[in-house]
Coordinates of C-alpha atoms in Angstrom, one line a residue:
M1 CA 0.0 0.0 -0.1
L2 CA 1.0 3.6 -0.3
V3 CA 2.4 4.6 3.1
H4 CA 4.0 7.9 2.4
L5 CA 3.6 10.9 0.1
H6 CA 6.2 13.8 -0.1
V7 CA 5.5 16.7 -2.3
K8 CA 7.8 19.9 -2.6
N9 CA 7.5 22.9 -4.6
L10 CA 4.6 21.7 -6.8
A11 CA 2.1 24.4 -7.7
L12 CA 0.5 25.7 -4.4
I13 CA 2.2 23.1 -2.3
E14 CA 5.4 24.4 -0.6
E15 CA 6.3 21.1 1.1
T16 CA 4.1 18.5 2.6
E17 CA 4.3 14.9 3.8
V18 CA 1.4 12.5 4.3
E19 CA 1.4 9.1 6.1
F20 CA -1.6 7.1 4.7
G21 CA -3.1 4.2 6.5
P22 CA -4.8 0.9 5.4
G23 CA -8.4 0.9 4.5
L24 CA -10.5 4.0 3.6
N25 CA -8.4 7.2 3.5
I26 CA -10.6 10.2 3.0
L27 CA -9.3 13.6 1.7
T28 CA -11.6 16.7 2.0
G29 CA -11.2 20.3 1.6
E30 CA -12.8 23.6 0.4
T31 CA -13.1 24.0 -3.3
G32 CA -9.8 25.3 -4.8
A33 CA -7.9 24.2 -1.6
G34 CA -5.6 22.0 -4.0
K35 CA -7.3 18.6 -3.9
S36 CA -6.6 18.2 -7.7
I37 CA -2.9 19.2 -7.0
L38 CA -2.5 16.1 -4.6
L39 CA -3.9 13.9 -7.1
G40 CA -2.0 15.4 -9.9
S41 CA 1.3 14.7 -7.8
I42 CA 0.4 11.1 -7.8
Q43 CA -0.4 11.0 -11.5
L44 CA 3.1 12.4 -12.1
I45 CA 4.5 9.1 -10.9
L46 CA 2.2 7.3 -13.2
G47 CA 3.8 9.0 -16.1
G48 CA 1.8 12.2 -16.4
K49 CA 3.2 15.1 -18.3
T50 CA 5.3 17.7 -16.7
S51 CA 5.7 21.4 -17.5
R52 CA 7.6 24.3 -16.0
S53 CA 4.4 25.9 -14.9
M54 CA 4.1 22.9 -12.3
I55 CA 6.9 24.3 -10.3
R56 CA 6.0 26.6 -7.6
E57 CA 6.7 30.4 -8.0
N58 CA 10.4 31.2 -7.1
A59 CA 11.4 27.5 -6.9
S60 CA 14.0 26.0 -9.2
Y61 CA 12.4 22.4 -9.0
A62 CA 9.4 20.4 -7.8
L63 CA 9.6 17.0 -6.2
V64 CA 7.1 14.1 -5.7
E65 CA 8.1 10.9 -3.8
L66 CA 5.7 7.9 -3.2
L67 CA 6.7 5.1 -0.8
F68 CA 5.0 1.9 -1.1
Q69 CA 4.9 -1.1 1.4
V70 CA 4.6 -4.1 -1.0
E71 CA 3.1 -7.2 0.8
N72 CA 0.8 -8.4 -2.0
T73 CA 2.4 -11.5 -3.6
K74 CA 1.0 -10.5 -7.2
A75 CA 2.3 -7.1 -7.0
R76 CA 5.7 -8.4 -6.1
E77 CA 5.6 -10.8 -9.0
S78 CA 4.6 -7.9 -11.4
L79 CA 7.5 -5.7 -10.1
A80 CA 10.0 -8.6 -10.4
A81 CA 8.9 -9.0 -14.1
L82 CA 10.1 -5.3 -14.6
D83 CA 13.4 -6.2 -12.6
I84 CA 12.3 -4.2 -9.5
Y85 CA 12.6 -5.8 -6.1
P86 CA 11.4 -4.1 -2.8
E87 CA 14.1 -3.2 -0.4
D88 CA 12.9 -4.2 3.2
G89 CA 9.5 -4.7 1.6
Q90 CA 9.4 -1.1 0.3
V91 CA 9.6 0.7 -3.2
L92 CA 10.4 4.4 -3.4
M93 CA 9.4 6.2 -6.5
S94 CA 10.4 9.9 -7.1
R95 CA 10.1 12.3 -9.8
K96 CA 12.1 15.6 -9.7
I97 CA 10.8 18.3 -12.4
M98 CA 13.2 20.9 -13.5
D99 CA 13.1 23.4 -16.3
G100 CA 12.5 21.3 -19.4
R101 CA 13.2 18.0 -17.9
S102 CA 12.6 15.6 -15.2
I103 CA 14.6 13.0 -13.2
N104 CA 12.9 9.7 -12.2
K105 CA 14.2 7.1 -9.8
I106 CA 12.9 3.8 -8.4
N107 CA 14.7 2.8 -5.2
G108 CA 17.4 5.4 -5.9
E109 CA 18.2 4.1 -9.4
T110 CA 17.5 6.4 -12.3
S111 CA 14.7 5.0 -14.6
T112 CA 12.6 6.2 -17.6
V113 CA 9.1 7.7 -17.4
S114 CA 7.8 4.5 -19.1
Q115 CA 9.5 2.2 -16.5
M116 CA 8.1 4.3 -13.6
K117 CA 4.7 4.1 -15.2
A118 CA 4.8 0.4 -15.5
A119 CA 6.0 0.1 -12.0
A120 CA 3.4 2.4 -10.5
A121 CA 0.6 0.5 -12.3
C122 CA 1.5 -2.5 -10.4
L123 CA 0.9 -0.8 -7.3
L124 CA -2.1 1.8 -7.6
D125 CA -5.0 2.6 -9.9
I126 CA -6.5 6.1 -10.2
H127 CA -10.3 6.5 -10.9
G128 CA -10.5 9.9 -11.9
Q129 CA -13.5 12.3 -12.4
H130 CA -14.1 11.2 -15.9
E131 CA -12.8 7.7 -16.1
H132 CA -16.3 6.2 -15.7
Q133 CA -17.0 7.8 -19.3
S134 CA -14.6 4.9 -20.5
L135 CA -17.6 2.5 -19.6
L136 CA -19.4 3.8 -22.8
Y137 CA -16.6 2.1 -24.9
G138 CA -16.9 -1.7 -25.9
D139 CA -13.2 -2.3 -25.5
R140 CA -13.3 -1.0 -21.9
Q141 CA -16.3 -3.2 -21.2
L142 CA -14.6 -6.2 -22.6
S143 CA -11.5 -5.6 -20.5
I144 CA -13.5 -5.4 -17.3
L145 CA -15.1 -8.7 -18.1
D146 CA -11.6 -10.1 -18.9
V147 CA -10.2 -8.9 -15.4
Y148 CA -13.1 -10.4 -13.6
G149 CA -12.7 -13.8 -15.1
K150 CA -8.9 -13.7 -15.5
E151 CA -8.2 -17.1 -14.0
R152 CA -9.5 -18.7 -17.1
I153 CA -10.1 -16.0 -19.6
L154 CA -6.3 -14.8 -19.8
P155 CA -4.8 -18.2 -20.5
A156 CA -7.5 -18.5 -23.2
R157 CA -6.7 -15.2 -24.6
E158 CA -3.2 -15.9 -24.9
K159 CA -4.0 -19.1 -26.9
V160 CA -6.0 -16.7 -29.3
R161 CA -3.2 -14.3 -29.5
E162 CA -0.7 -17.1 -30.5
A163 CA -3.3 -18.4 -33.1
Y164 CA -3.9 -14.9 -34.4
R165 CA -0.2 -14.3 -35.0
E166 CA 0.1 -17.5 -37.0
Y167 CA -3.0 -16.5 -38.9
R168 CA -1.7 -13.1 -39.8
A169 CA 1.7 -14.5 -40.8
C170 CA 0.0 -16.8 -43.4
M171 CA -2.2 -13.7 -44.5
D172 CA 0.9 -11.7 -45.0
Q173 CA 2.7 -14.3 -46.9
L174 CA -0.1 -15.0 -49.1
K175 CA -0.5 -11.1 -49.8
A176 CA 3.1 -11.2 -50.8
L177 CA 2.5 -13.9 -53.3
D178 CA -0.8 -12.4 -54.5
M179 CA 0.2 -11.1 -57.9
D180 CA -1.3 -11.8 -61.4
E181 CA 0.5 -14.0 -64.0
E182 CA 1.8 -11.1 -66.0
Q183 CA 3.4 -9.5 -62.9
R184 CA 4.9 -12.9 -62.0
N185 CA 6.5 -13.2 -65.5
R186 CA 7.9 -9.7 -65.3
E187 CA 9.4 -10.5 -62.0
K188 CA 10.8 -13.7 -63.2
A189 CA 12.3 -12.2 -66.3
F190 CA 13.9 -9.4 -64.2
L191 CA 15.4 -12.0 -61.8
E192 CA 16.6 -14.2 -64.5
F193 CA 18.4 -11.1 -66.2
E194 CA 20.2 -10.2 -63.0
I195 CA 21.2 -13.6 -62.2
N196 CA 22.5 -14.3 -65.7
E197 CA 24.4 -11.1 -65.9
I198 CA 26.4 -12.0 -62.6
E199 CA 26.9 -15.6 -63.8
E200 CA 28.1 -14.6 -67.1
A201 CA 30.8 -12.4 -65.4
A202 CA 32.2 -15.6 -63.7
L203 CA 33.5 -13.4 -60.8
I204 CA 36.3 -14.7 -58.7
P205 CA 36.8 -13.2 -55.2
G206 CA 39.9 -11.0 -55.1
E207 CA 40.2 -10.8 -58.9
D208 CA 39.2 -7.1 -58.8
E209 CA 42.3 -6.2 -56.6
T210 CA 44.6 -8.1 -58.9
L211 CA 43.2 -6.5 -62.1
E212 CA 43.4 -3.1 -60.3
D213 CA 47.0 -3.7 -59.7
R214 CA 47.8 -4.7 -63.4
Y215 CA 45.8 -1.9 -64.7
R216 CA 47.7 0.5 -62.7
K217 CA 51.1 -1.0 -63.9
L218 CA 50.1 -1.1 -67.6
S219 CA 48.6 2.4 -67.7
N220 CA 51.7 3.7 -66.3
A221 CA 54.2 1.5 -68.3
R222 CA 55.9 4.3 -70.2
R223 CA 56.5 6.4 -67.1
I224 CA 57.9 3.2 -65.3
M225 CA 60.4 2.4 -68.1
E226 CA 61.6 6.1 -68.5
T227 CA 62.1 6.3 -64.7
A228 CA 63.8 2.9 -64.5
Q229 CA 66.3 3.7 -67.3
M230 CA 67.1 7.0 -65.7
V231 CA 67.8 5.4 -62.2
H232 CA 69.7 2.5 -64.1
G233 CA 71.9 5.3 -65.7
M234 CA 72.5 7.0 -62.2
T235 CA 73.4 3.7 -60.4
G236 CA 74.9 1.6 -63.3
Y237 CA 78.5 1.1 -64.4
E238 CA 78.6 3.6 -67.3
Q239 CA 79.6 6.6 -65.2
G240 CA 77.0 5.8 -62.8
A241 CA 77.2 5.1 -59.1
A242 CA 78.3 1.4 -59.4
D243 CA 81.1 2.4 -61.7
M244 CA 82.3 5.3 -59.3
T245 CA 81.8 3.0 -56.2
G246 CA 84.0 0.2 -57.9
N247 CA 86.7 2.9 -58.7
A248 CA 86.5 4.2 -55.3
L249 CA 87.0 0.7 -53.8
K250 CA 90.2 0.2 -56.0
E251 CA 91.7 3.3 -54.8
F252 CA 90.9 2.6 -51.2
S253 CA 92.5 -0.8 -51.3
R254 CA 95.9 0.9 -52.0
I255 CA 95.9 2.6 -48.7
V256 CA 94.1 0.1 -46.3
D257 CA 97.4 -1.8 -45.6
Y258 CA 99.0 1.5 -44.1
D259 CA 96.3 1.9 -41.3
K260 CA 94.3 -1.0 -39.7
E261 CA 91.5 1.4 -38.9
L262 CA 90.7 1.7 -42.5
A263 CA 89.8 -2.0 -42.8
P264 CA 86.1 -1.5 -41.6
L265 CA 85.6 1.3 -44.0
Q266 CA 87.0 -0.8 -46.9
E267 CA 84.5 -3.4 -45.8
A268 CA 81.4 -1.2 -45.6
L269 CA 82.4 0.2 -49.0
G270 CA 82.7 -3.3 -50.5
E271 CA 79.2 -4.0 -49.1
I272 CA 77.9 -0.8 -50.8
D273 CA 79.7 -2.0 -54.2
S274 CA 77.9 -5.4 -53.8
L275 CA 74.5 -3.9 -53.0
L276 CA 74.7 -1.6 -56.0
S277 CA 75.7 -4.5 -58.2
D278 CA 72.7 -6.5 -57.1
F279 CA 70.4 -3.7 -57.6
C280 CA 71.6 -2.9 -61.0
R281 CA 71.3 -6.3 -62.0
D282 CA 67.7 -6.6 -60.6
L283 CA 66.6 -3.4 -62.1
S284 CA 68.1 -4.5 -65.5
S285 CA 66.4 -7.8 -65.4
Y286 CA 63.1 -6.0 -64.5
M287 CA 63.6 -3.6 -67.4
D288 CA 64.1 -6.5 -69.7
S289 CA 60.8 -8.2 -68.5
L290 CA 58.8 -5.0 -68.8
T291 CA 56.8 -5.1 -71.9
F292 CA 53.4 -3.1 -72.7
D293 CA 50.9 -5.2 -74.6
E294 CA 48.0 -3.1 -76.0
E295 CA 45.7 -6.3 -76.1
T296 CA 46.3 -7.2 -72.5
F297 CA 45.6 -3.6 -71.3
F298 CA 42.4 -3.4 -73.2
E299 CA 41.3 -6.7 -71.9
T300 CA 42.2 -5.7 -68.3
E301 CA 40.4 -2.4 -68.6
K302 CA 37.3 -4.1 -70.1
R303 CA 37.2 -6.6 -67.2
L304 CA 37.4 -3.9 -64.6
D305 CA 34.8 -1.9 -66.3
L306 CA 32.5 -5.0 -66.1
I307 CA 33.2 -5.6 -62.5
N308 CA 32.7 -1.9 -61.5
S309 CA 29.3 -1.8 -63.4
L310 CA 28.2 -4.9 -61.4
K311 CA 29.3 -3.2 -58.1
A312 CA 27.2 -0.2 -59.0
K313 CA 24.1 -2.4 -59.4
Y314 CA 24.6 -5.4 -57.0
G315 CA 27.2 -4.7 -54.2
Q316 CA 30.3 -2.8 -53.2
T317 CA 32.4 -6.0 -53.3
I318 CA 32.6 -9.2 -55.3
P319 CA 31.4 -11.3 -52.2
E320 CA 28.5 -8.8 -51.8
I321 CA 27.6 -9.3 -55.5
L322 CA 27.7 -13.1 -55.2
S323 CA 25.5 -13.0 -52.1
Y324 CA 23.0 -10.8 -54.1
Q325 CA 22.9 -13.5 -56.9
K326 CA 22.1 -16.2 -54.2
E327 CA 19.3 -14.0 -52.8
Q328 CA 17.8 -13.5 -56.2
Q329 CA 18.1 -17.2 -57.0
E330 CA 16.1 -18.0 -54.1
K331 CA 13.4 -15.6 -55.0
L332 CA 13.4 -17.0 -58.6
E333 CA 13.0 -20.5 -57.2
K334 CA 10.0 -19.4 -55.1
L335 CA 8.3 -17.8 -58.2
Q336 CA 9.1 -20.9 -60.3
K337 CA 7.4 -22.9 -57.4
F338 CA 4.5 -20.3 -57.0
E339 CA 1.5 -22.6 -57.5
E340 CA 3.0 -25.1 -55.1
N341 CA 3.8 -22.4 -52.6
F342 CA 0.4 -20.7 -53.1
Q343 CA -1.5 -23.8 -52.6
F344 CA 0.6 -24.7 -49.5
L345 CA 0.0 -21.3 -48.0
K346 CA -3.8 -21.5 -48.6
E347 CA -3.9 -24.9 -46.8
K348 CA -2.0 -23.5 -44.0
L349 CA -4.2 -20.4 -43.8
V350 CA -7.3 -22.6 -43.7
Q351 CA -5.7 -24.7 -41.0
S352 CA -4.6 -21.6 -38.9
E353 CA -8.0 -19.9 -39.2
K354 CA -9.7 -23.3 -37.9
I355 CA -7.3 -23.1 -35.0
L356 CA -8.1 -19.5 -34.4
E357 CA -11.7 -20.0 -34.7
E358 CA -11.6 -22.7 -32.1
A359 CA -9.5 -20.8 -29.7
S360 CA -11.7 -17.7 -30.2
H361 CA -14.9 -19.8 -29.7
E362 CA -13.3 -21.3 -26.5
L363 CA -12.5 -17.8 -25.3
S364 CA -16.0 -16.5 -26.1
E365 CA -17.6 -19.4 -24.3
I366 CA -15.6 -18.7 -21.2
R367 CA -16.4 -14.9 -21.3
K368 CA -20.2 -15.8 -21.6
E369 CA -19.9 -18.1 -18.6
Y370 CA -18.3 -15.4 -16.5
S371 CA -20.5 -12.7 -17.9
K372 CA -23.6 -14.4 -16.4
Q373 CA -21.9 -14.2 -13.0
L374 CA -20.7 -10.6 -13.5
D375 CA -24.3 -9.5 -14.5
E376 CA -25.8 -10.9 -11.2
K377 CA -22.9 -9.4 -9.1
I378 CA -23.3 -6.0 -10.9
I379 CA -27.0 -5.9 -10.4
D380 CA -26.4 -6.7 -6.7
G381 CA -23.8 -4.0 -6.5
L382 CA -26.2 -1.5 -8.1
K383 CA -29.0 -2.3 -5.8
E384 CA -26.5 -1.7 -2.9
L385 CA -26.0 1.8 -4.6
N386 CA -29.6 2.6 -4.6
F387 CA -30.7 1.3 -8.0
A388 CA -33.9 -0.3 -6.7
D389 CA -35.3 -1.8 -10.0
V390 CA -32.3 -2.2 -12.1
D391 CA -31.8 -4.7 -14.8
F392 CA -28.3 -5.2 -16.2
S393 CA -26.8 -7.6 -18.8
I394 CA -23.8 -8.0 -21.1
R395 CA -24.8 -8.6 -24.7
F396 CA -22.3 -10.5 -26.9
D397 CA -21.9 -9.9 -30.8
R398 CA -19.4 -11.3 -33.2
R399 CA -17.1 -8.9 -35.0
K400 CA -16.6 -9.2 -38.6
N401 CA -13.0 -10.0 -38.4
Y402 CA -10.8 -11.9 -36.2
T403 CA -8.5 -10.0 -33.7
D404 CA -5.8 -10.9 -31.2
N405 CA -8.5 -10.7 -28.6
G406 CA -10.8 -13.0 -30.3
Y407 CA -14.1 -12.2 -32.1
D408 CA -16.1 -10.8 -29.2
A409 CA -17.8 -7.4 -29.1
V410 CA -19.6 -6.8 -25.9
E411 CA -22.2 -4.0 -25.0
Y412 CA -23.3 -3.3 -21.4
E413 CA -27.0 -2.9 -21.4
I414 CA -29.1 -1.6 -18.5
S415 CA -32.5 -0.7 -17.5
T416 CA -33.0 1.5 -14.3
N417 CA -36.8 1.8 -14.2
P418 CA -39.4 -0.9 -14.2
G419 CA -41.0 -1.8 -17.5
E420 CA -38.2 -0.4 -19.7
S421 CA -36.2 -2.7 -21.9
R422 CA -32.5 -2.7 -21.5
K423 CA -30.4 -0.3 -23.7
P424 CA -26.8 0.6 -24.0
L425 CA -25.4 2.5 -21.2
G426 CA -24.7 5.7 -23.3
Q427 CA -28.4 6.0 -24.3
I428 CA -30.0 6.1 -21.0
V429 CA -27.6 6.8 -17.9
S430 CA -26.6 10.1 -16.5
G431 CA -23.1 11.0 -15.4
G432 CA -24.0 10.3 -11.6
E433 CA -25.5 7.1 -12.7
L434 CA -22.5 6.2 -14.7
S435 CA -20.2 7.0 -11.8
R436 CA -22.1 4.7 -9.6
I437 CA -22.1 1.9 -12.2
M438 CA -18.2 2.1 -12.3
L439 CA -18.1 1.9 -8.5
A440 CA -20.4 -1.2 -8.5
I441 CA -18.0 -2.7 -11.0
K442 CA -14.9 -1.7 -8.8
T443 CA -16.7 -3.5 -5.9
V444 CA -17.1 -6.8 -7.8
L445 CA -13.5 -6.5 -8.9
A446 CA -12.3 -5.9 -5.5
D447 CA -12.0 -9.6 -4.8
T448 CA -10.0 -10.3 -8.0
D449 CA -7.9 -7.1 -8.4
D450 CA -4.3 -7.4 -7.5
I451 CA -3.5 -3.7 -7.3
P452 CA -3.1 -2.8 -3.7
T453 CA -4.1 0.8 -3.7
L454 CA -7.2 2.4 -5.4
I455 CA -7.7 6.1 -5.7
F456 CA -11.2 7.6 -6.3
D457 CA -11.3 11.3 -7.3
E458 CA -14.8 12.5 -6.6
I459 CA -16.7 9.4 -7.3
D460 CA -19.6 11.2 -5.6
T461 CA -20.3 13.4 -8.7
G462 CA -24.1 13.9 -9.2
I463 CA -25.2 11.9 -6.0
S464 CA -26.6 12.8 -2.6
G465 CA -28.8 11.6 0.2
R466 CA -29.5 7.8 0.5
T467 CA -27.6 7.2 -2.5
A468 CA -24.4 8.9 -1.2
Q469 CA -24.7 6.7 1.9
K470 CA -24.8 3.6 -0.3
V471 CA -21.7 4.8 -2.2
S472 CA -19.8 5.2 1.1
E473 CA -20.6 1.7 2.2
R474 CA -19.3 0.4 -1.1
L475 CA -16.2 2.4 -0.6
S476 CA -15.8 1.1 2.9
Y477 CA -16.3 -2.4 1.6
I478 CA -13.6 -2.0 -1.0
G479 CA -11.3 -0.7 1.7
R480 CA -11.6 -4.1 3.4
K481 CA -9.6 -5.6 0.5
H482 CA -7.5 -2.6 -0.8
Q483 CA -6.1 0.6 0.5
V484 CA -8.6 3.2 -0.8
L485 CA -7.6 6.9 -1.2
C486 CA -10.9 8.9 -1.9
I487 CA -11.1 12.7 -2.5
T488 CA -14.8 13.6 -1.7
H489 CA -17.1 16.7 -0.8
L490 CA -19.9 14.5 0.6
P491 CA -20.2 14.1 4.5
Q492 CA -21.8 10.5 4.1
I493 CA -18.6 9.3 2.3
A494 CA -16.3 11.3 4.7
A495 CA -17.8 9.8 7.7
M496 CA -16.8 6.4 6.7
A497 CA -13.1 7.3 6.8
D498 CA -10.7 5.0 8.5
T499 CA -8.1 7.8 8.3
H500 CA -9.3 11.4 7.4
F501 CA -7.2 14.2 5.8
E502 CA -8.0 17.9 5.3
I503 CA -6.5 19.8 2.5
R504 CA -6.3 23.4 3.4
K505 CA -5.1 26.5 1.5
S506 CA -3.6 29.6 3.4
V507 CA -1.8 32.7 2.7
Q508 CA 1.5 33.4 4.5
N509 CA 3.9 36.3 3.8
G510 CA 2.0 37.1 0.6
M511 CA 2.3 33.5 -0.7
T512 CA -0.5 31.0 -1.1
S513 CA 0.2 27.5 0.2
T514 CA -1.7 24.2 0.6
K515 CA -1.2 21.9 3.4
I516 CA -2.4 18.4 4.0
Q517 CA -3.2 17.6 7.7
K518 CA -4.3 14.3 9.2
L519 CA -7.5 14.9 11.5
N520 CA -8.0 13.3 15.0
E521 CA -11.4 12.2 16.2
Q522 CA -12.5 15.7 17.1
E523 CA -11.2 17.2 14.0
Q524 CA -12.9 14.9 11.7
T525 CA -16.3 15.8 13.6
G526 CA -15.5 19.4 12.8
E527 CA -14.7 18.7 9.2
L528 CA -18.1 16.7 8.8
A529 CA -19.9 19.7 10.3
R530 CA -18.2 22.0 7.7
L531 CA -19.4 19.6 5.0
L532 CA -22.9 19.5 6.4
G533 CA -23.3 23.0 7.4
G534 CA -21.3 25.1 5.0
A535 CA -20.1 28.4 6.3
E536 CA -22.0 28.5 9.5
I537 CA -21.4 25.5 11.9
T538 CA -24.0 25.5 14.7
E539 CA -24.2 23.1 17.7
K540 CA -27.0 21.4 15.8
V541 CA -24.8 20.8 12.9
L542 CA -22.0 19.5 15.2
E543 CA -24.6 17.0 16.8
N544 CA -25.5 15.8 13.4
A545 CA -21.9 15.4 12.5
E546 CA -21.3 13.4 15.6
E547 CA -24.3 11.2 15.0
M548 CA -23.0 10.7 11.4
K549 CA -19.7 9.5 12.6
R550 CA -21.4 7.2 15.2
L551 CA -23.6 5.6 12.6
A552 CA -20.6 5.2 10.2
K553 CA -18.7 3.3 13.0
E554 CA -21.8 1.0 13.3
T555 CA -22.1 0.6 9.5
K556 CA -18.4 -0.3 9.3
T557 CA -18.8 -2.9 12.2
H558 CA -21.8 -4.4 10.3
L559 CA -19.7 -4.6 7.1
D560 CA -16.9 -6.3 8.7
S561 CA -19.2 -8.9 10.2
R562 CA -20.9 -9.3 6.8
D563 CA -17.7 -9.5 4.9
C564 CA -16.7 -13.0 5.7
S565 CA -20.2 -14.4 4.5
V566 CA -20.0 -12.3 1.4
V567 CA -16.5 -13.4 0.5
S568 CA -17.4 -17.0 1.2
N569 CA -20.5 -16.7 -1.2
D570 CA -18.3 -15.0 -3.8
V571 CA -15.7 -17.7 -3.9
S572 CA -18.3 -20.5 -4.1
M573 CA -19.8 -18.9 -7.1
L574 CA -16.6 -19.0 -9.3
P575 CA -16.1 -21.9 -11.5
A576 CA -13.0 -24.0 -11.2
A577 CA -9.8 -22.6 -12.9
G578 CA -8.7 -24.2 -16.1

């Protein structure tokens, strides 16, 4: 559950910390006191958008921290799937908002907004002022049914998804093959041309490099010969370096006997003479072998042009060209076997559609089985919320096409008055009625929902009197199985609080600030009196508030005693899993 909230520099909140308790946590306050800011701070952890305008005036950043005590096994498993593990049973999520960016952390480690959103979704669920409008959409109605019967529906739905993936894969492959004969012939001709062009070239890996070396040599043969001749003249025996070195060595040999220190110099000069002789001999041999063949040059140039043109079409290297040829060959073989492949895929599609149909039918039947139970439970819940003569049913239709969620399309139908036939929700219910229907559904799901903390923002919209009392009892019932945070303006709901907080706005030193204060028993009575009496709180109003608080305690005691039998009956009504 959510045990601690810390908000700093967010809108009107300078800094506040709240310790929430188990059960039903009620938050009340004057209009404009900042109730929406508190809810907005929690929504930031759920991935809500940030902006510079959220930061309090004259502050450089805003900070929201939520500390959860995670005891729910399912919640722990969901977090583990996200690679998040509670430390001492706790998970701390924080979001620091600065100009143009935010820093998000889970247990001190930096995370992305999407990671934080996924983690927070495992731990809390916010029912906002307008969320009940989602009940008007078929997909939302179907998801509620799936959550209710998740023990059997979710495994069946996964089978449908696997079957649908296979079905779509076959459809896509058939679509890729779906071309007329003329188009196939054009494609075959084009593939054959490319393959033949590469085959006729008879490419050899590495030959392009050899040819480039040869072309470079042949295209520069004249310059090579002229330079080689010039160098040979400079280093040869006809007044070249070799001739002069030989003469030098003869002259040096005449004086070497006069001084022993001249011997190493004579030896070095001899090596130079030997090296020059070898160099001149090798250079002369190279020059003798150097020839320029016009035909060889032409053939080399022509081959290189061919290879380069293939590179421009099919790949940067010869191995890439050969790989492309192989790919085109495989495409050609598939086209040549088109009829065989097309027939095979048609048969595969029929089989995969049959499997999908069976899986979708099985899923639909399970949903219908659970829908009958959900019908009865929602009717019971609506009667508890002051719908005296309500009739409710989930109607099933079949979609025209398969989806990865089966072929079911559902419509919630309701009649709130005797003698009237059931009609879709959007045609007959008001905003207040829709809000109560959502609360009835939340109550039903309370036994199966794994999310530890539920937040209701003004679930009391459009209700009053006896209906408000019924809503308060439903919220208290949900609070027996979950931690509930509820923002309300109705005293009937506030009186049922297990923990009560007041959100108050004040002005200090010319700055407006919002504070959140936990109320003791006496303060709770005072706040109830304010909700009952408005601006003037008389003794009579205080007595009414005390009486309301006393009756709320009796009601909660009654709910606690009834809870065991209700849960027992609920469990016995569920079909066996699997």
